[in-house]
Coordinates of C-alpha atoms in Angstrom, one line a residue:
M65 CA -54.2 -19.0 48.5
A66 CA -51.0 -17.1 48.2
P67 CA -49.6 -16.3 44.8
E68 CA -46.7 -18.3 43.5
R69 CA -43.3 -16.9 44.4
T70 CA -42.5 -16.1 40.8
S71 CA -45.1 -13.3 40.9
R72 CA -43.3 -11.5 43.7
G73 CA -41.0 -8.7 42.7
R74 CA -40.6 -10.2 39.2
G75 CA -38.9 -13.3 40.5
S76 CA -36.8 -11.7 43.2
G77 CA -38.6 -13.7 45.9
R78 CA -39.5 -10.5 47.8
P79 CA -43.3 -9.7 47.9
T80 CA -44.4 -6.4 46.5
M81 CA -47.3 -4.0 47.1
N82 CA -48.9 -5.5 43.9
D83 CA -48.8 -9.0 45.5
V84 CA -50.5 -7.5 48.6
A85 CA -53.2 -5.9 46.5
K86 CA -53.9 -9.2 44.7
I87 CA -54.2 -11.2 47.9
A88 CA -56.3 -8.6 49.6
G89 CA -58.5 -8.1 46.5
V90 CA -58.1 -4.3 46.6
S91 CA -56.4 -1.6 44.5
L92 CA -52.7 -0.8 44.7
K93 CA -53.7 2.7 46.0
T94 CA -55.6 1.2 48.9
V95 CA -52.6 -0.8 49.9
S96 CA -50.4 2.3 49.8
R97 CA -52.9 4.2 52.0
V98 CA -53.0 1.4 54.6
V99 CA -49.2 1.0 54.6
N100 CA -48.7 4.8 55.1
N101 CA -51.4 4.8 57.8
E102 CA -53.6 7.3 55.9
E103 CA -57.1 8.0 57.1
N104 CA -60.4 7.4 55.4
V105 CA -59.8 3.7 54.6
S106 CA -62.7 1.5 55.8
P107 CA -61.9 -0.9 58.6
L108 CA -62.8 -3.9 56.5
L109 CA -60.3 -2.9 53.8
V110 CA -57.6 -2.2 56.4
A111 CA -58.2 -5.7 57.8
Q112 CA -57.9 -7.3 54.4
V113 CA -54.7 -5.5 53.6
R114 CA -53.1 -6.3 56.9
S115 CA -54.1 -9.9 56.6
A116 CA -52.4 -10.1 53.2
I117 CA -49.3 -8.4 54.6
A118 CA -49.1 -11.0 57.3
I119 CA -49.6 -13.9 54.8
L120 CA -46.8 -12.6 52.5
N121 CA -44.5 -11.3 55.3
Y122 CA -44.4 -8.1 53.3
S123 CA -42.1 -5.3 54.5
P124 CA -42.4 -1.9 52.7
D125 CA -39.4 -0.2 51.1
I126 CA -38.5 2.5 53.6
G127 CA -37.7 5.1 51.0
A128 CA -40.3 4.2 48.4
S129 CA -43.1 6.5 49.6
T130 CA -40.8 9.5 50.1
L131 CA -39.4 9.0 46.6
R132 CA -42.8 9.9 45.2
R133 CA -42.2 13.5 46.4
S134 CA -41.5 16.0 43.6
N135 CA -37.9 16.3 44.6
R136 CA -37.4 12.6 45.1
R137 CA -35.7 13.0 48.4
T138 CA -36.0 11.0 51.6
E139 CA -34.9 13.9 53.8
M140 CA -32.3 11.6 55.4
I141 CA -28.5 11.5 55.2
A142 CA -26.0 9.0 56.6
L143 CA -22.9 9.6 58.7
L144 CA -20.3 6.9 59.2
L145 CA -17.6 7.5 61.7
K146 CA -14.9 5.5 63.4
D147 CA -16.4 5.7 66.9
V148 CA -19.1 8.2 68.1
G149 CA -18.0 7.5 71.6
N150 CA -14.7 9.3 70.9
P151 CA -15.0 13.0 72.0
F152 CA -13.7 14.2 68.6
F153 CA -16.3 12.2 66.6
A154 CA -19.1 13.0 69.1
T155 CA -18.6 16.7 68.6
L156 CA -18.4 16.3 64.8
H157 CA -21.6 14.2 64.8
R158 CA -23.4 16.9 66.8
A159 CA -22.4 19.6 64.3
V160 CA -23.7 17.5 61.4
D161 CA -26.9 16.8 63.2
D162 CA -27.4 20.5 64.0
E163 CA -27.0 21.4 60.3
A164 CA -29.4 18.6 59.2
R165 CA -32.0 19.4 61.8
A166 CA -32.2 23.0 60.6
R167 CA -33.2 21.7 57.2
G168 CA -35.7 19.1 58.6
V169 CA -33.3 16.3 57.6
Q170 CA -32.7 13.1 59.8
V171 CA -29.2 11.7 60.3
I172 CA -28.5 7.9 60.4
T173 CA -25.2 7.3 62.1
G174 CA -23.1 4.2 62.1
N175 CA -19.8 3.2 63.9
L176 CA -17.1 1.7 61.7
D177 CA -14.7 0.6 64.5
E178 CA -11.8 0.5 62.1
C179 CA -13.4 -2.4 60.2
S180 CA -13.3 -2.3 56.4
N181 CA -16.0 -4.9 56.0
R182 CA -18.3 -3.0 58.3
E183 CA -17.7 0.2 56.2
R184 CA -18.9 -1.6 53.1
E185 CA -21.8 -3.3 54.8
L186 CA -23.1 0.0 56.2
A187 CA -22.6 1.7 52.8
R188 CA -24.9 -1.0 51.3
A189 CA -27.5 -0.5 54.1
I190 CA -27.5 3.2 53.3
T191 CA -28.4 2.5 49.7
M192 CA -31.3 0.3 50.8
R193 CA -32.6 3.1 53.0
R194 CA -32.1 5.5 50.0
A195 CA -30.3 8.2 52.0
D196 CA -29.9 11.5 50.1
G197 CA -26.2 11.6 50.8
L198 CA -23.3 10.2 52.8
I199 CA -20.6 11.8 55.1
M200 CA -17.9 9.3 55.9
A201 CA -14.7 9.1 58.0
T202 CA -13.1 6.2 56.1
V203 CA -11.4 3.3 57.7
S204 CA -10.6 1.1 54.6
E205 CA -7.8 2.1 52.2
D206 CA -10.0 2.1 49.0
Q207 CA -13.5 3.5 48.5
S208 CA -13.9 2.5 44.9
Y209 CA -16.5 -0.1 46.0
L210 CA -19.0 2.8 46.6
A211 CA -19.5 3.0 42.8
S212 CA -21.4 -0.3 43.0
E213 CA -22.9 0.2 46.4
L214 CA -24.4 3.6 46.1
R215 CA -26.9 5.0 43.7
V216 CA -25.2 7.1 41.0
D217 CA -26.7 10.3 42.2
T218 CA -25.7 9.9 45.9
P219 CA -23.2 12.6 46.9
V220 CA -20.4 11.6 49.3
V221 CA -18.3 13.9 51.5
F222 CA -15.2 12.5 53.2
V223 CA -14.4 14.0 56.6
D224 CA -11.3 13.7 58.9
R225 CA -9.8 11.2 56.5
P226 CA -9.6 11.4 52.7
G227 CA -11.3 9.0 50.4
N228 CA -9.6 6.9 47.7
G229 CA -11.0 5.7 44.4
F230 CA -14.3 7.6 44.6
P231 CA -15.0 11.2 43.9
G232 CA -16.3 13.4 46.8
D233 CA -15.6 16.7 48.6
T234 CA -13.1 16.3 51.5
V235 CA -12.9 18.1 54.8
L236 CA -9.6 17.7 56.6
A237 CA -7.7 19.3 59.5
T238 CA -4.3 20.7 58.7
N239 CA -2.6 17.5 60.0
V240 CA 0.9 18.0 58.7
L241 CA 1.1 21.7 59.7
G242 CA -0.3 20.9 63.2
A243 CA 2.2 18.1 63.8
T244 CA 5.1 20.2 62.5
E245 CA 4.1 23.0 64.9
A246 CA 3.9 20.5 67.8
T247 CA 7.4 19.2 67.1
R248 CA 8.8 22.7 66.5
H249 CA 7.3 23.8 69.9
L250 CA 9.0 21.0 71.8
A251 CA 12.3 21.7 70.0
A252 CA 12.0 25.4 70.9
H253 CA 11.9 24.5 74.6
G254 CA 15.3 22.7 74.3
H255 CA 14.3 19.1 73.5
R256 CA 16.4 17.1 71.1
R257 CA 15.1 13.6 71.9
I258 CA 11.5 13.9 70.8
A259 CA 9.5 10.7 70.5
C260 CA 6.4 10.3 68.2
L261 CA 3.6 8.0 69.3
S262 CA 0.8 7.4 66.8
D263 CA -2.2 5.4 65.8
D264 CA -2.3 2.7 63.0
V265 CA 0.0 4.1 60.2
R266 CA -2.5 2.6 57.6
I267 CA -4.8 5.5 58.6
P268 CA -4.0 8.5 56.4
T269 CA -4.2 11.0 59.3
A270 CA -1.7 9.0 61.2
R271 CA 0.8 9.1 58.3
L272 CA 0.2 12.8 57.8
R273 CA 0.9 13.6 61.4
Q274 CA 4.1 11.5 61.4
D275 CA 5.1 13.4 58.2
G276 CA 4.6 16.6 60.1
Y277 CA 6.7 15.3 63.1
L278 CA 9.6 14.5 60.8
A279 CA 9.3 17.9 59.1
G280 CA 9.5 19.6 62.5
L281 CA 12.6 17.6 63.3
R282 CA 14.2 18.6 60.1
E283 CA 13.4 22.3 60.8
A284 CA 15.2 22.0 64.2
G285 CA 18.2 20.2 62.7
I286 CA 17.4 17.0 64.6
E287 CA 18.2 13.6 63.0
P288 CA 15.2 11.2 63.4
D289 CA 15.7 8.2 65.6
E290 CA 13.5 5.3 64.5
R291 CA 13.7 3.9 68.0
L292 CA 11.6 7.0 69.1
I293 CA 8.8 6.5 66.6
L294 CA 6.1 4.2 68.0
T295 CA 3.2 3.3 65.8
D296 CA 0.0 1.2 65.7
L297 CA -1.0 2.3 69.2
G298 CA -4.7 1.6 68.6
S299 CA -5.9 2.0 72.1
E300 CA -5.3 3.9 75.3
A301 CA -4.1 0.8 77.1
L302 CA -1.6 -0.2 74.4
A303 CA -0.3 3.4 74.4
E304 CA 0.3 3.2 78.1
S305 CA 2.1 -0.1 77.9
R306 CA 4.4 1.0 75.1
V307 CA 5.3 4.2 76.9
L308 CA 6.2 2.3 80.1
E309 CA 8.5 0.1 77.9
L310 CA 10.0 3.2 76.2
F311 CA 11.2 4.7 79.5
H312 CA 12.9 1.5 80.6
R313 CA 15.2 1.8 77.6
P314 CA 18.6 3.4 77.8
D315 CA 18.6 7.2 76.8
P316 CA 14.8 7.7 76.8
P317 CA 13.2 10.8 75.2
T318 CA 12.8 14.0 77.1
A319 CA 9.6 15.0 75.1
L320 CA 6.7 13.2 73.5
F321 CA 4.5 14.2 70.5
T322 CA 1.3 12.0 70.8
A323 CA -0.6 12.0 67.5
Q324 CA -4.1 11.1 68.7
N325 CA -6.2 11.8 71.7
S326 CA -6.5 8.2 73.1
V327 CA -2.7 7.8 72.6
T328 CA -2.3 11.0 74.6
A329 CA -4.5 9.8 77.4
G330 CA -2.5 6.4 77.6
T331 CA 0.8 8.4 77.6
V332 CA -0.3 10.6 80.5
R333 CA -1.3 7.6 82.5
A334 CA 2.1 6.0 81.9
L335 CA 4.1 9.1 82.8
R336 CA 2.1 9.5 86.0
R337 CA 2.8 5.9 86.9
L338 CA 6.5 6.5 86.4
G339 CA 6.5 9.9 88.2
L340 CA 7.6 11.6 85.1
H341 CA 4.6 13.8 84.3
R342 CA 6.4 16.9 85.6
T343 CA 9.7 16.0 83.9
V344 CA 8.8 14.8 80.4
A345 CA 7.2 17.3 78.0
V346 CA 4.0 16.2 76.1
V347 CA 2.2 17.9 73.2
G348 CA -0.9 15.9 72.0
F349 CA -2.6 16.1 68.7
D350 CA -6.3 16.7 69.4
D351 CA -7.8 17.9 72.6
F352 CA -9.7 15.7 75.1
P353 CA -12.0 16.2 78.1
L354 CA -10.3 17.4 81.3
A355 CA -6.9 17.9 79.6
D356 CA -6.9 21.4 81.0
L357 CA -7.5 20.2 84.6
L358 CA -4.5 17.8 84.8
E359 CA -1.2 18.8 86.6
P360 CA 0.4 19.9 84.5
A361 CA -2.3 20.6 82.1
I362 CA -1.8 19.1 78.6
T363 CA -0.6 21.2 75.7
V364 CA -2.4 20.2 72.6
I365 CA -2.8 20.8 68.9
A366 CA -6.5 21.3 68.9
Q367 CA -8.7 20.4 66.0
D368 CA -12.1 21.9 65.4
P369 CA -14.4 19.0 65.0
A370 CA -17.5 21.2 65.2
A371 CA -16.2 23.3 62.2
M372 CA -15.3 20.1 60.4
G373 CA -18.9 18.7 60.9
R374 CA -20.5 21.9 59.8
T375 CA -18.4 22.2 56.7
A376 CA -19.0 18.6 55.8
A377 CA -22.7 18.9 56.2
Q378 CA -22.9 22.2 54.2
A379 CA -20.8 20.7 51.4
L380 CA -23.1 17.7 51.3
F381 CA -26.3 19.7 51.2
R382 CA -24.8 21.9 48.4
R383 CA -24.5 18.7 46.3
I384 CA -28.0 17.5 47.3
D385 CA -29.3 20.8 46.1
G386 CA -27.7 20.4 42.7
H387 CA -24.1 21.6 42.8
T388 CA -22.1 19.7 40.2
G389 CA -18.7 21.2 40.4
P390 CA -15.5 19.2 40.7
P391 CA -14.7 17.7 44.2
A392 CA -13.4 20.3 46.6
E393 CA -11.0 20.2 49.5
H394 CA -11.8 22.1 52.7
W395 CA -9.0 22.6 55.2
I396 CA -9.8 23.3 58.8
P397 CA -6.9 25.0 60.7
T398 CA -5.5 23.5 63.9
T399 CA -4.5 25.6 66.9
L400 CA -1.6 25.2 69.4
I401 CA -3.0 25.5 73.0
R402 CA -0.2 26.0 75.5
R403 CA -1.2 24.6 78.9
G404 CA 2.1 23.5 80.6
S405 CA 3.0 20.0 79.6
G406 CA 4.5 21.1 76.3
E407 CA 6.5 23.9 77.9
L408 CA 8.5 21.7 80.3
R409 CA 12.2 22.0 79.5
P410 CA 14.5 18.9 79.5
A411 CA 16.1 18.0 82.9
P412 CA 19.8 18.5 83.3
E413 CA 21.9 15.4 82.0
G414 CA 22.6 14.2 85.5
A415 CA 19.0 14.4 86.6
R416 CA 17.4 12.5 83.7
P417 CA 15.8 9.1 84.4

C-alpha cells in the first residue's frame, strides 16, 4: 500500500526518494544507485525500486545528484534569447556554446519571443534545473523578479540588452555611437532628409539607436522631423509595409537609417518594389546574410555577436568560479562597413520621386 500523501516531501505532495525507499523496502542509497543507473545492484532490488517509482509516479530532481559533487555545480548554464533563429542571436548562441563546451559545460537555451511572461517562466524553469548561471537578452522592462525566481548564488549576465532591477554584468554593443556614425555617414554624402526606422521603442537598444540617430542629426545641423521617425517595426513584413507608405507621402526621405536587421531586410524589399534601391541610400544597424551580395550591397553598422557571446560567457564563468566584484559593463565596438547603399548621394531635386 502506498504511503499517505502527507509523508511525501514533507507535505508538498511530491514523492521523494525516501518515499521510494519505504515502498521498495530498501535503503535510500540503493534507490539513489538505481535512479543513477549505477552498476552492481541486484536485479531483484532494481525491480523493487522501479516498481515503487511507478507506484508513486516519482521523478528525480534533475540537479540533485550533481549537487552532491564537492563544488556543488551542475555543469550547466542557461541562455535566454529573443530568437535563436535571428542570425545575430544564432551567432551569439554559438559563441556561448563554444566557451561552455571548452569547460565541459552544457547550455540550455530558450527563446523569449519578446514575451515578458515567457521570460519569467523560463527563469523559473532554470531554477528548477539548478543551472549554475544565466545569460539573458532581456525582453521585459524589469528583472527584479529574478531575486525571487533564482537561487541567491546564481550569477546573471545581461547581453545585448541591459537588465533592470537585478545586479549582473552587462555586455552591450556601442549602440549610440554606431547609430550616430550611420547618420553622420549619410549626412556626409549630402543627405538632409534622413529617416529612422526602428524596432519596438520599449526595447533599450531601439531607444539607444534612436538617440544615436538624433545625435547624428544634431552634429550635421539637421532639424529632426518626427514624420521621418518610424517605430515599433517588429517584423520584416511590417517594415516593408511602412516603408511603402513612407514613399507615397509628399517630400519623402532621400536616405534611411534602419536600426535592426529584420527592419533593414523589409526596407530593402520595399525599395526594390518601388524601384528606388539605386536611388535611396540605406545604412542598416547590424549585418545580415547576403547583405554583401545585393545590388547595391548594403552598408551596415556591424555588431560583433561572436565577441558579445564570448565576453558574456567568460564573465559568467568568472562569477561561477568565485569572482565577487561589483557588476561590470563590457562594451563591444561596432564597425561601419561601406558596401554601396550608404554611399548613394541624393538625386537632384527634379529627379526625386
